[in-house]
mmCIF file of C-alpha atoms and ligand atoms in Angstrom:
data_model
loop_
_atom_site.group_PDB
_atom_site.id
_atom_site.type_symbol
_atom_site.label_atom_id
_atom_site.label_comp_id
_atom_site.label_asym_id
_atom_site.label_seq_id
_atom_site.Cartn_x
_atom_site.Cartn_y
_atom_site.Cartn_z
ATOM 1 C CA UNK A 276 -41.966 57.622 53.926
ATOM 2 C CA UNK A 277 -38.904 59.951 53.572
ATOM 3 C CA UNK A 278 -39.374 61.430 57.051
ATOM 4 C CA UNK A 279 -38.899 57.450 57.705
ATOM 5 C CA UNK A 280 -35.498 56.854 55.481
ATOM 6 C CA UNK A 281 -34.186 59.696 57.150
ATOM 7 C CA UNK A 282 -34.348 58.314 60.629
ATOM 8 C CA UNK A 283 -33.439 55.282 59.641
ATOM 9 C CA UNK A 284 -30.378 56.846 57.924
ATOM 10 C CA UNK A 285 -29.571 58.824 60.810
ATOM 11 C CA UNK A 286 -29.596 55.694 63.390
ATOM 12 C CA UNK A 287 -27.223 53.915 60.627
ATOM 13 C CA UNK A 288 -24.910 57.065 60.840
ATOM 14 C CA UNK A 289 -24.630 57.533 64.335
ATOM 15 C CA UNK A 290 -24.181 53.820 64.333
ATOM 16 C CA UNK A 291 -20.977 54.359 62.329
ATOM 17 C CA UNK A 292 -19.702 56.886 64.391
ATOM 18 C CA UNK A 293 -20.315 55.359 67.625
ATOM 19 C CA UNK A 294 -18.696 52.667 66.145
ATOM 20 C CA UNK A 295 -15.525 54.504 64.838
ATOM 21 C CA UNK A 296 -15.146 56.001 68.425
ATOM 22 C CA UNK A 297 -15.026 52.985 69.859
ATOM 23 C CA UNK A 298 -12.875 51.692 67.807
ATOM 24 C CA UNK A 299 -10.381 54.726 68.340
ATOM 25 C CA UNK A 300 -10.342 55.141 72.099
ATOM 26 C CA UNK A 301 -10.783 52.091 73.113
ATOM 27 C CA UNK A 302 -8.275 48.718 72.802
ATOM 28 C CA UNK A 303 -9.686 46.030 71.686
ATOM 29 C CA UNK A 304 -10.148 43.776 74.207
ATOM 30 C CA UNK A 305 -11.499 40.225 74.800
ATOM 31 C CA UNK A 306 -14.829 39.993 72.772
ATOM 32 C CA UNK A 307 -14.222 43.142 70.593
ATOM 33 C CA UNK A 308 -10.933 41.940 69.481
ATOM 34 C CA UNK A 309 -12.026 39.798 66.822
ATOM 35 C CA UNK A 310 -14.867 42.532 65.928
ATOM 36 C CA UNK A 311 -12.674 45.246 65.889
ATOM 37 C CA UNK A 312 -9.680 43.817 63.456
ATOM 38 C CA UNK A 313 -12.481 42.241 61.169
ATOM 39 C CA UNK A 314 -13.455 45.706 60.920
ATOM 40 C CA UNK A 315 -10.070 47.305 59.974
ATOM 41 C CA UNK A 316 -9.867 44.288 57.273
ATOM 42 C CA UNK A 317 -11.214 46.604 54.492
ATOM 43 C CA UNK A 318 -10.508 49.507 52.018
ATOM 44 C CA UNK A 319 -12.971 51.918 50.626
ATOM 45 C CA UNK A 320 -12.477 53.245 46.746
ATOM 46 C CA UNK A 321 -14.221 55.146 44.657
ATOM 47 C CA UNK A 322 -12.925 54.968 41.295
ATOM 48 C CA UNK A 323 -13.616 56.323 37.852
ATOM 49 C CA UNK A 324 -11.840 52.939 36.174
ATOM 50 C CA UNK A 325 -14.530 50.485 35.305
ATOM 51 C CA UNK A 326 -11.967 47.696 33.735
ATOM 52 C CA UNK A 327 -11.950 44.280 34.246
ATOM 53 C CA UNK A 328 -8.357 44.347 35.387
ATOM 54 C CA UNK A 329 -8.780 46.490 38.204
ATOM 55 C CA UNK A 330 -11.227 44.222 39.751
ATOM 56 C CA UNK A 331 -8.407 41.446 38.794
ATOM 57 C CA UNK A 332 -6.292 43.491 40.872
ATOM 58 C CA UNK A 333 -8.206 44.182 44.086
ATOM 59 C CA UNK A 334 -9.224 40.138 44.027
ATOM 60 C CA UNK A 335 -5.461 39.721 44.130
ATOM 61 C CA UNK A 336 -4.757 42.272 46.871
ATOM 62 C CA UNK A 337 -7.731 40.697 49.197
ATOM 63 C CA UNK A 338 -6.230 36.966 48.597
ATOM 64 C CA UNK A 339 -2.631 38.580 49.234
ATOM 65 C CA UNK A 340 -3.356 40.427 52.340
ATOM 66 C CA UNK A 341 -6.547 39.556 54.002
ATOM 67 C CA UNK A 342 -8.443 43.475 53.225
ATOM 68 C CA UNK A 343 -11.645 43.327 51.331
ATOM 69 C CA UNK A 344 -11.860 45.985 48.841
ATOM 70 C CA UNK A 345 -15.158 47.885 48.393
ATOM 71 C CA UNK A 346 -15.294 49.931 45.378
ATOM 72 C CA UNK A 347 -17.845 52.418 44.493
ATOM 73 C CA UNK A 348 -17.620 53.353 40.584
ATOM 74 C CA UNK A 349 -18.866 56.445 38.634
ATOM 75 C CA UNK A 350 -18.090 59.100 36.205
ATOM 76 C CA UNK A 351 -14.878 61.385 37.563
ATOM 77 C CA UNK A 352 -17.137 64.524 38.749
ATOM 78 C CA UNK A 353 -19.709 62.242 40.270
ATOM 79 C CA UNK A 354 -17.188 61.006 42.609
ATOM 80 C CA UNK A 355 -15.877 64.217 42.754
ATOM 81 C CA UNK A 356 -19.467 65.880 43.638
ATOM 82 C CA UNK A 357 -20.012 63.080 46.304
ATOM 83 C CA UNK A 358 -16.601 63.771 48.533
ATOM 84 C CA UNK A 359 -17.450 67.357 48.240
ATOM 85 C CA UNK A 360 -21.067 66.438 49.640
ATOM 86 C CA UNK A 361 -19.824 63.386 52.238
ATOM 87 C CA UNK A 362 -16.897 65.756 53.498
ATOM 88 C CA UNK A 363 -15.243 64.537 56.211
ATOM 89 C CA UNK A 364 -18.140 61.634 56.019
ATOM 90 C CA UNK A 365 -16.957 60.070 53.863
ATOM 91 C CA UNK A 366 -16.482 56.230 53.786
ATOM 92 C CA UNK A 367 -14.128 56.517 51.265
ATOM 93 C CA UNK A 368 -10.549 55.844 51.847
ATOM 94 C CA UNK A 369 -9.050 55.882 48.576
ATOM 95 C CA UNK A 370 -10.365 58.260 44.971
ATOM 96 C CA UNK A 371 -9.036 57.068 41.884
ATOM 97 C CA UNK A 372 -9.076 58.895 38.557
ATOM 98 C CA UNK A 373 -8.478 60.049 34.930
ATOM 99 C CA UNK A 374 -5.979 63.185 34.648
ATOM 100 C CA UNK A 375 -3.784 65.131 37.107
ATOM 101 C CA UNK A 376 -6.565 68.340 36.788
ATOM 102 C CA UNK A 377 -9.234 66.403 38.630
ATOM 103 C CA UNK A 378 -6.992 64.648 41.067
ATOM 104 C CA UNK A 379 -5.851 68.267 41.710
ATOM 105 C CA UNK A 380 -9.274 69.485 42.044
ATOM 106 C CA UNK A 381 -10.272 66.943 44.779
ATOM 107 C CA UNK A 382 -6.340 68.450 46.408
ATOM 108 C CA UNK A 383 -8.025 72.118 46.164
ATOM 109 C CA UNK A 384 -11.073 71.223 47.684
ATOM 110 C CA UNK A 385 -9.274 69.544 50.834
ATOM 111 C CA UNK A 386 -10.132 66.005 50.383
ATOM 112 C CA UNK A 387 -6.767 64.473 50.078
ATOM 113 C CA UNK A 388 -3.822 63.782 52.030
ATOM 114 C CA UNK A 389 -0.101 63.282 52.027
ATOM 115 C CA UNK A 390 1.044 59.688 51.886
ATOM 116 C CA UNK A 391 4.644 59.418 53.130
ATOM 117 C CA UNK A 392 6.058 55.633 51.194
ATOM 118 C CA UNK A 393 9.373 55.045 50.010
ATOM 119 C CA UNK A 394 7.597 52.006 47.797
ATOM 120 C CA UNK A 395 5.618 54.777 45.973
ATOM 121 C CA UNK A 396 7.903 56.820 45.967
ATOM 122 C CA UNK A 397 10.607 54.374 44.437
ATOM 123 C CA UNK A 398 8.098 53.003 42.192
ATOM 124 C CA UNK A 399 6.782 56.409 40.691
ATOM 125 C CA UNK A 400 8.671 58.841 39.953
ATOM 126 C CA UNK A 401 8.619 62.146 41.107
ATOM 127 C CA UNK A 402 7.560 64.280 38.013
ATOM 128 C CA UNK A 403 4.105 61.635 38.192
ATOM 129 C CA UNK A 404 3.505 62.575 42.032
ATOM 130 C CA UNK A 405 1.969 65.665 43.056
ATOM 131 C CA UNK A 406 4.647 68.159 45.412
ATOM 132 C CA UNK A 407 2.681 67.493 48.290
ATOM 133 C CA UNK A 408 2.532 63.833 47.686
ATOM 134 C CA UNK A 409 -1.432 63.503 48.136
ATOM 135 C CA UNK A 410 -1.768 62.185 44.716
ATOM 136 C CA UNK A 411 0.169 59.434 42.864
ATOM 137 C CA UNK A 412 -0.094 58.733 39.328
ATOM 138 C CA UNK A 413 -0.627 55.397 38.237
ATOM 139 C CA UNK A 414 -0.771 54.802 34.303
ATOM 140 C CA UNK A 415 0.575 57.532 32.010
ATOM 141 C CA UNK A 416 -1.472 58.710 28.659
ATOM 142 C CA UNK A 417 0.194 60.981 25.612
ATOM 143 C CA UNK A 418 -2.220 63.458 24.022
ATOM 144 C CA UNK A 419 -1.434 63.053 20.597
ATOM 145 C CA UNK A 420 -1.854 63.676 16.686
ATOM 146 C CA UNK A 421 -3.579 60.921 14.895
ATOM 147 C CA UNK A 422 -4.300 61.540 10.750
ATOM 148 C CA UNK A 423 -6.029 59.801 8.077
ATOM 149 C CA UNK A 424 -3.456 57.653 6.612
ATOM 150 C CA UNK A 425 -4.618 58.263 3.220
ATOM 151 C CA UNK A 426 -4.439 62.049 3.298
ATOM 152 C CA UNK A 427 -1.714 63.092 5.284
ATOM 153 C CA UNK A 428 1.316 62.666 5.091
ATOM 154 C CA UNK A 429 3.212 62.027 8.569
ATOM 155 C CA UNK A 430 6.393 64.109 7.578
ATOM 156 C CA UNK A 431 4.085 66.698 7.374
ATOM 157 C CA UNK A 432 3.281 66.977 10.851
ATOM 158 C CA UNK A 433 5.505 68.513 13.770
ATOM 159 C CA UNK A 434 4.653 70.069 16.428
ATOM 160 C CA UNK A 435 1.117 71.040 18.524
ATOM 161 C CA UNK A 436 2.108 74.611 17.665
ATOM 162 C CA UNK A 437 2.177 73.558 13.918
ATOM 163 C CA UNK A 438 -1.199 72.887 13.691
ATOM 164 C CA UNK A 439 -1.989 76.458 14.093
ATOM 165 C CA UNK A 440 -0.522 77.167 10.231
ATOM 166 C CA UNK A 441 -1.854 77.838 6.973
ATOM 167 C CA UNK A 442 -1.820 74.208 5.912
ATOM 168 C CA UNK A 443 -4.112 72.878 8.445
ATOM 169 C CA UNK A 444 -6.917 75.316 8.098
ATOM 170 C CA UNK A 445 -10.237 73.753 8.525
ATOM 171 C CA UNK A 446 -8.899 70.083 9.284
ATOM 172 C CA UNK A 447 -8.210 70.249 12.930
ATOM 173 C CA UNK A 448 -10.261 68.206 15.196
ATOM 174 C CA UNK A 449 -10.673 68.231 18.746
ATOM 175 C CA UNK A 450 -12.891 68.271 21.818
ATOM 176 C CA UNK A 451 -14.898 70.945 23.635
ATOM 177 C CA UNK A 452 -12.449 72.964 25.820
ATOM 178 C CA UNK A 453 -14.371 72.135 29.333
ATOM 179 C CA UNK A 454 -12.461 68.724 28.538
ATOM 180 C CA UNK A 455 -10.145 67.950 31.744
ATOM 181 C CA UNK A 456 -7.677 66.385 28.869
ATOM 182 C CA UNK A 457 -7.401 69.765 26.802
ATOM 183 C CA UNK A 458 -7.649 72.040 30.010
ATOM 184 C CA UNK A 459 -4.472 69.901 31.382
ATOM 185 C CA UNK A 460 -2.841 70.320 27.609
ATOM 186 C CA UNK A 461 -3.049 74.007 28.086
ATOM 187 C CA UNK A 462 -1.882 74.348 31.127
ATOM 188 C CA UNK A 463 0.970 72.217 30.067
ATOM 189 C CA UNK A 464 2.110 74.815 27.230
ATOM 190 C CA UNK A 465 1.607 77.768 29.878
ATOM 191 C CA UNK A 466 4.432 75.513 31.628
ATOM 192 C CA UNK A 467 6.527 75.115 29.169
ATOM 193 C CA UNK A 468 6.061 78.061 26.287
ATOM 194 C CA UNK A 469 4.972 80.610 28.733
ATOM 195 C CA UNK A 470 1.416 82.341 28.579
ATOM 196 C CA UNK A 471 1.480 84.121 25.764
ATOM 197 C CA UNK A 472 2.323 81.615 23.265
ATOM 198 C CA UNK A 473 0.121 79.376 25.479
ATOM 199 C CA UNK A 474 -2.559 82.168 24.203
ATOM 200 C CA UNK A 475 -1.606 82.321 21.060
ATOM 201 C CA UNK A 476 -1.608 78.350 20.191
ATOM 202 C CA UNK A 477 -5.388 78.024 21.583
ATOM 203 C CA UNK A 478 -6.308 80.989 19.435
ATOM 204 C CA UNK A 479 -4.432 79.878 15.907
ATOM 205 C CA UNK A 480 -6.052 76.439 16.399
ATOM 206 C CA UNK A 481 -9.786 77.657 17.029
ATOM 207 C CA UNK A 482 -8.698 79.473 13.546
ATOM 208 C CA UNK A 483 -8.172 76.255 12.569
ATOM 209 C CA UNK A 484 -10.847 73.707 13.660
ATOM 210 C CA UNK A 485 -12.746 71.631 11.035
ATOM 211 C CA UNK A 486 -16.068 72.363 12.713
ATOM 212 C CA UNK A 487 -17.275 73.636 16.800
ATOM 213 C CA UNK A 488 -15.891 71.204 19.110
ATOM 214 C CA UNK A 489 -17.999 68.151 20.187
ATOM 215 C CA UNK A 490 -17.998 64.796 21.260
ATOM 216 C CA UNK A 491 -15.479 62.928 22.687
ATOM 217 C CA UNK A 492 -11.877 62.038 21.882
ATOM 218 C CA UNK A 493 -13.012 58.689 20.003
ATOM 219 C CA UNK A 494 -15.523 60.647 17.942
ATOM 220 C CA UNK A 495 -12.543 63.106 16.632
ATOM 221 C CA UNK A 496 -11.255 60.038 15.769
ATOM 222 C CA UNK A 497 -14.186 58.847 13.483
ATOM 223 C CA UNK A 498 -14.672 62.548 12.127
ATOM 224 C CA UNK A 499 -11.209 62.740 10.761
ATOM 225 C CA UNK A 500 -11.864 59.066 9.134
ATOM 226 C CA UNK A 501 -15.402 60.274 7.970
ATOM 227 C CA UNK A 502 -13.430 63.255 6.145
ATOM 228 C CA UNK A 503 -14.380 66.159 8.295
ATOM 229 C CA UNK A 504 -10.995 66.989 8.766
ATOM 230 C CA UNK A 505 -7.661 65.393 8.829
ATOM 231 C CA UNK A 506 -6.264 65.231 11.889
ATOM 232 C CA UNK A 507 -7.203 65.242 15.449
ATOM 233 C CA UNK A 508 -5.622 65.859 18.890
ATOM 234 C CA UNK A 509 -6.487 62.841 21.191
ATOM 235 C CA UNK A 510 -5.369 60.248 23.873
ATOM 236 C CA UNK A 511 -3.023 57.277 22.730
ATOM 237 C CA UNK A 512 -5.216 54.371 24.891
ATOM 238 C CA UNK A 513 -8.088 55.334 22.994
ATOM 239 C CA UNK A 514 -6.807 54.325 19.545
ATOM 240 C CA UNK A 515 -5.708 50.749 21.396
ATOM 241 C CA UNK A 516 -9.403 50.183 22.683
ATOM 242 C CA UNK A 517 -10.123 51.270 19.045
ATOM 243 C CA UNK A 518 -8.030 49.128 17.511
ATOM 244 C CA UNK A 519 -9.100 46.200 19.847
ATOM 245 C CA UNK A 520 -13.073 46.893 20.096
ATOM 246 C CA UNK A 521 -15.355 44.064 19.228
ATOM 247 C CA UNK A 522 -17.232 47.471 17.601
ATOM 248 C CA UNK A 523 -15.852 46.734 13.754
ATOM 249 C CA UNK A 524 -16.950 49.773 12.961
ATOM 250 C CA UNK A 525 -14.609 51.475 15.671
ATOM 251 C CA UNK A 526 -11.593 48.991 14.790
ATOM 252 C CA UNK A 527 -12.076 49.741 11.086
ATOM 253 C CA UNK A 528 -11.892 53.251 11.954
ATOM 254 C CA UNK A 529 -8.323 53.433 14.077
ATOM 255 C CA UNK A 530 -6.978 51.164 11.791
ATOM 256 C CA UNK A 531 -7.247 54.224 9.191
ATOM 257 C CA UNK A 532 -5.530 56.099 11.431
ATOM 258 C CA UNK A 533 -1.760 56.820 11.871
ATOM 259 C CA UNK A 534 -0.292 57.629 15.248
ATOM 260 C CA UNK A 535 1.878 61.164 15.788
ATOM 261 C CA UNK A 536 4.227 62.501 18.824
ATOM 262 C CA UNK A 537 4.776 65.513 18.636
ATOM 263 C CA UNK A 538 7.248 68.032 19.520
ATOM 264 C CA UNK A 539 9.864 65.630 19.419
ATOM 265 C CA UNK A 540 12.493 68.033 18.626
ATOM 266 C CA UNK A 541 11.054 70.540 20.625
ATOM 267 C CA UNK A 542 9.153 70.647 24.388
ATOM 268 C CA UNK A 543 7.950 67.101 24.022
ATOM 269 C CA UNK A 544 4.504 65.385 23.948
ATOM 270 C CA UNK A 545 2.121 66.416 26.228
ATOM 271 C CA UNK A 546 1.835 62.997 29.093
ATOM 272 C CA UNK A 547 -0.867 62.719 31.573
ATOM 273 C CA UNK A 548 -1.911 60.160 33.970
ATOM 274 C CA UNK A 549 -4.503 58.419 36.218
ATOM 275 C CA UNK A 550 -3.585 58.400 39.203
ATOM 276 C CA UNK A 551 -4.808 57.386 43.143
ATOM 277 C CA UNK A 552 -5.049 59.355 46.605
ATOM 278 C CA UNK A 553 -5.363 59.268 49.814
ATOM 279 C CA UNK A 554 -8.660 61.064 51.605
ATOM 280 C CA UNK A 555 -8.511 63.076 54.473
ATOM 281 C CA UNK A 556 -10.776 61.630 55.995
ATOM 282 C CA UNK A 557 -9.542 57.428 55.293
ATOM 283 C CA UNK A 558 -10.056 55.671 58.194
ATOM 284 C CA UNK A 559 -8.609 52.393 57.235
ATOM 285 C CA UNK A 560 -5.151 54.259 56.042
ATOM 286 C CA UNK A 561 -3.002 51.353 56.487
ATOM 287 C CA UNK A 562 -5.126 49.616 54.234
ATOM 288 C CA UNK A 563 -5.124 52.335 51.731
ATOM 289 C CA UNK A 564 -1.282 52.783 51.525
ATOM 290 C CA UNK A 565 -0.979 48.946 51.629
ATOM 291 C CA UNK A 566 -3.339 49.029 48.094
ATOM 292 C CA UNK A 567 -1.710 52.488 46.592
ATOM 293 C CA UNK A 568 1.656 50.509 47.364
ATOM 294 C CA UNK A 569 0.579 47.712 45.476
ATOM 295 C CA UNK A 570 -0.702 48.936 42.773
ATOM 296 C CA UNK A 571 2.461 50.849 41.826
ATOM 297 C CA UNK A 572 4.234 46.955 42.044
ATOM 298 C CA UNK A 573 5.662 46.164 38.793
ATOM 299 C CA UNK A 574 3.368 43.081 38.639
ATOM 300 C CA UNK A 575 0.084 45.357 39.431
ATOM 301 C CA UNK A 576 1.588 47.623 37.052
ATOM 302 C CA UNK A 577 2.103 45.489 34.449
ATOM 303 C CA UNK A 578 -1.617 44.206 34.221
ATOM 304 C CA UNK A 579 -3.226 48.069 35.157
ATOM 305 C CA UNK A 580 -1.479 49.637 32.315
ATOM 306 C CA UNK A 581 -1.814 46.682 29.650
ATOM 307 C CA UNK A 582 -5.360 46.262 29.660
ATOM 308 C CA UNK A 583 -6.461 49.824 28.885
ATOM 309 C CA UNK A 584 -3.482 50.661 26.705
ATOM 310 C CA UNK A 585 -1.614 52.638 29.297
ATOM 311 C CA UNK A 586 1.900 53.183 30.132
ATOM 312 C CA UNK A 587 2.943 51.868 33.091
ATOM 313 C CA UNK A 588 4.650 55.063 34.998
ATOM 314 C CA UNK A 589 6.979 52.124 37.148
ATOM 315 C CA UNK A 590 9.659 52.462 34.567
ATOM 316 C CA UNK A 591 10.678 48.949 35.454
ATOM 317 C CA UNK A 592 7.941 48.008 33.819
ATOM 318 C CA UNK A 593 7.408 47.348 29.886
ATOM 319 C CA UNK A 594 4.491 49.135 27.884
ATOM 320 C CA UNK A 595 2.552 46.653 25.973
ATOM 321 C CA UNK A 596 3.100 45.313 22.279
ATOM 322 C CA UNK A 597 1.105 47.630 20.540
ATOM 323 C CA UNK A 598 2.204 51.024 22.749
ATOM 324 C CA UNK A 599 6.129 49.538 22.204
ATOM 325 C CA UNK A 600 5.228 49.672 18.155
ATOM 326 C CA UNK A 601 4.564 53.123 18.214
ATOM 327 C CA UNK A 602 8.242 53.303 19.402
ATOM 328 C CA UNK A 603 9.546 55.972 22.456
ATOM 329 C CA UNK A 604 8.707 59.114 22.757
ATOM 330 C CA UNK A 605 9.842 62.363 24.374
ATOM 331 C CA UNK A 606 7.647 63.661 26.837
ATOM 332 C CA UNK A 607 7.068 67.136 28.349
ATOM 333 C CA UNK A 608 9.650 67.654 31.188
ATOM 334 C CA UNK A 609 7.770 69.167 33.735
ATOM 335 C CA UNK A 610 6.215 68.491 36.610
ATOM 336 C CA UNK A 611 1.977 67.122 36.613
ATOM 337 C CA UNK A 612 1.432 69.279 39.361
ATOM 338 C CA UNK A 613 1.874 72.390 37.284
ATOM 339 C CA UNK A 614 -1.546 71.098 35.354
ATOM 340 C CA UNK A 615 -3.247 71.920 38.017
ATOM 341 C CA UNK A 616 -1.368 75.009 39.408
ATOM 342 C CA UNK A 617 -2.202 76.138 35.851
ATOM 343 C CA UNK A 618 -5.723 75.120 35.052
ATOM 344 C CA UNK A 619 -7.656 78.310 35.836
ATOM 345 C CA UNK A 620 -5.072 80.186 33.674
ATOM 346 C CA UNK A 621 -5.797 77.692 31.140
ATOM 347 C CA UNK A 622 -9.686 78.058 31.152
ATOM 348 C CA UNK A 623 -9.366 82.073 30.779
ATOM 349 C CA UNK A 624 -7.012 81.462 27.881
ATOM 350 C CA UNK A 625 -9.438 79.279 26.317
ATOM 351 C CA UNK A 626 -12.776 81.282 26.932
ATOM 352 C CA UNK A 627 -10.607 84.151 25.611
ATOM 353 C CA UNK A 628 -9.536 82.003 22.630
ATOM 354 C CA UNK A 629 -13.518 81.154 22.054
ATOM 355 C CA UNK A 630 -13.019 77.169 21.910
ATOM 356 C CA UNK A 631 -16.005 75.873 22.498
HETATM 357 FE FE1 FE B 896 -10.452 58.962 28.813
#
C-alpha cells in the first residue's frame, strides 16, 4: 500500500519536473502554447491568514488579472516546517505570515528571495520591509497595555519599562516567552534601550507577573477581567475581534477593557506586522510580484487591514473606525528587521530572565 503511494508520488513528481523543464527550455510553440501559458496562469500561497477577506482578495486578483490563486493554509510553523521539508520543492510561490520573527526565520533558513518593485516599495515603507527586501509587511499590529477599566486607572500607566515597579507587583499578565509576539518585543527593546536594560525589563516583569505565563494573548485578556491581575501586554487586533465576536462572553470581556500605548513620551509602542515573501524557489514569480503588488494597493489594503483590525502599513490608507478611536500613536522608530537580527539575543535574555 505505501510502497504503492510512493511510486505513484514519485511518477507525479517527476511529472512536475519534466514538466517545469519543458516549460523552461523550450518556447512554446504551436500546440504547447496554449498549455504552457494556462500553466503560468497561477500563484501558489501558503498562508497563516484564514480570513474571509483574504479569500475576497485573491477572488478579486483572479477576476482582475486572469491568475488563479491556490492557497494552502495552516498554523505559522506548519508552513514554516513544510518549506524547510519541500526545499527547493516546493510548489509554493508566495509564504504569508504573522510577525517579522517568523518571516525572518523562513529569510535564515534560505527560503526567500529579494523582490525588486517600486509599487512595493512606494506603497510600504521602508522601516516595514526587510533590508534585503525578501519580506514585505503587509498589516501593522501594536503590542500594547490593556487594564480593567474598573481598577486601574489609565494615568497610571506609562511606559513597558513601568510595569516592572513596585505598583504593579503581582498584576502583570502576559504570554509564555516562546511567543513569536514577545520574542519580537524583546528584541525590539535590545534595539532601542540596549541589552542591558533589555535584560533588566524581562527580569523586573517576571518579578512582576500575576501568575506563570500561559495561554494566549486573548486569554490575558479574560484573566485580567476575571481579576487575576490588572493589566496585560497584548496585540491591539485582538481586542477588535474581541470586541466584535459573536462569543458574548469574549465581547463582554474587551468591552471591560481599556486600551494603552505606551511609551509615548519615550521610545514608542512596540509595532509589528504580517507580512508576505517571495520563495526561492517561486516558479510563477511574475505572478507572485503581480499579487504582493496588489495587495499593498490602497484598495487591497483597505479591506486586508479592516477586517482583522489591522493597520494598513500603505499610509495612504485610513485605519478603521474603531483603530482611529483609539487615536495615533507613536511607534518604535526602528527598523523590523532588527526583530529578527535580535531574536536569539532575545531568547537568552528571556531564559536568563526565567519567563516561562
Ligand atoms: Fe495573532
Amino acid at each position: 500500500m505505501n510502497k504503492k503511494y510512493m511510486a505513484l508520488g514519485l511518477t507525479a513528481a517527476l511529472t512536475t519536473s519534466l514538466l517545469a523543464a519543458c516549460a523552461s527550455t523550450e518556447e512554446p510553440t504551436t500546440s504547447g502554447d496554449n498549455e504552457a501559458s494556462e500553466e503560468s496562469k497561477v500563484v501558489n500561497v501558503y498562508s497563516s491568514r484564514h480570513y474571509d477577506v483574504d479569500k475576497e482578495l485573491y477572488k478579486q486578483f483572479e477576476e482582475e488579472t486572469g491568475v488563479k490563486v491556490n492557497v494552502v493554509e495552516g498554523k505559522g510553523e506548519e508552513l514554516l516546517e513544510r518549506l524547510n521539508t519541500e526545499g527547493a520543492n516546493t510548489e509554493a510561490d508566495l509564504f504569508i505570515t504573522a510577525d517579522a520573527g517568523n518571516l525572518h526565520q523562513a529569510k535564515e533558513n534560505g527560503h526567500l528571495q529579494a523582490v525588486d518593485s517600486d509599487v512595493l516599495e512606494s506603497n510600504i515603507p521602508e522601516k516595514y520591509r526587510d533590508t534585503d527586501n525578501e519580506w514585505f509587511g503587509l498589516t501593522k499590529r501594536a503590542r500594547v497595555i490593556v487594564y480593567a477599566k474598573d481598577r486601574v486607572n489609565p494615568e497610571d500607566l506609562s511606559t513597558y519599562e513601568a510595569l516592572t515597579e513596585e505598583q504593579w507587583n503581582g498584576k502583570v499578565l502576559v504570554r509564555p516567552s516562546e511567543n513569536m509576539y514577545n520574542i519580537s518585543l524583546l528584541a525590539s527593546f535590545i534595539e532601542v534601550n540596549g541589552v542591558d536594560q533589555a535584560k533588566e525589563w524581562a527580569e523586573g516583569l517576571v518579578n512582576n507577573f500575576a501568575r506563570d505565563p500561559q495561554g494566549n494573548d486573548r486569554d490575558q485578556a479574560k484573566a485580567v477581567v476575571a481579576g487575576e491581575g490588572d493589566v496585560a501586554i497584548m496585540n491591539t487586533y485582538y481586542m477588535g475581534l474581541m470586541l466584535n465576536s459573536e462569543d458574548a462572553e469574549e465581547k463582554k470581556v474587551a468591552e471591560e477593557l481599556g486600551v494603552f500605548f505606551p511609551n509615548q513620551d519615550t521610545t514608542g509602542t512596540h509595532v509589528n506586522i504580517s507580512g508576505i515573501a517571495m520563495t526561492k524557489a517561486s516558479k510563477n514569480s511574475e505572478n507572485a510580484k503581480k499579487l504582493m503588488e496588489f495587495m499593498s494597493d490602497p484598495s487591497a489594503q483597505e479591506q486586508f487591514a479592516s477586517a482583522n483590525y489591522e493597520y494598513p502599513v500603505n499610509e495612504s490608507v485610513e485605519p478603521n473606525e474603531l483603530l482611529k478611536s483609539w487615536g495615533d500613536f507613536k511607534e518604535q522608530d526602528i527598523n523590523l528587521s532588527v526583530l529578527g537580527e535580535n531574536q536569539q539575543e532575545a531568547i537568552r535574555l528571556f531564559n536568563e530572565a526565567g519567563w516561562k
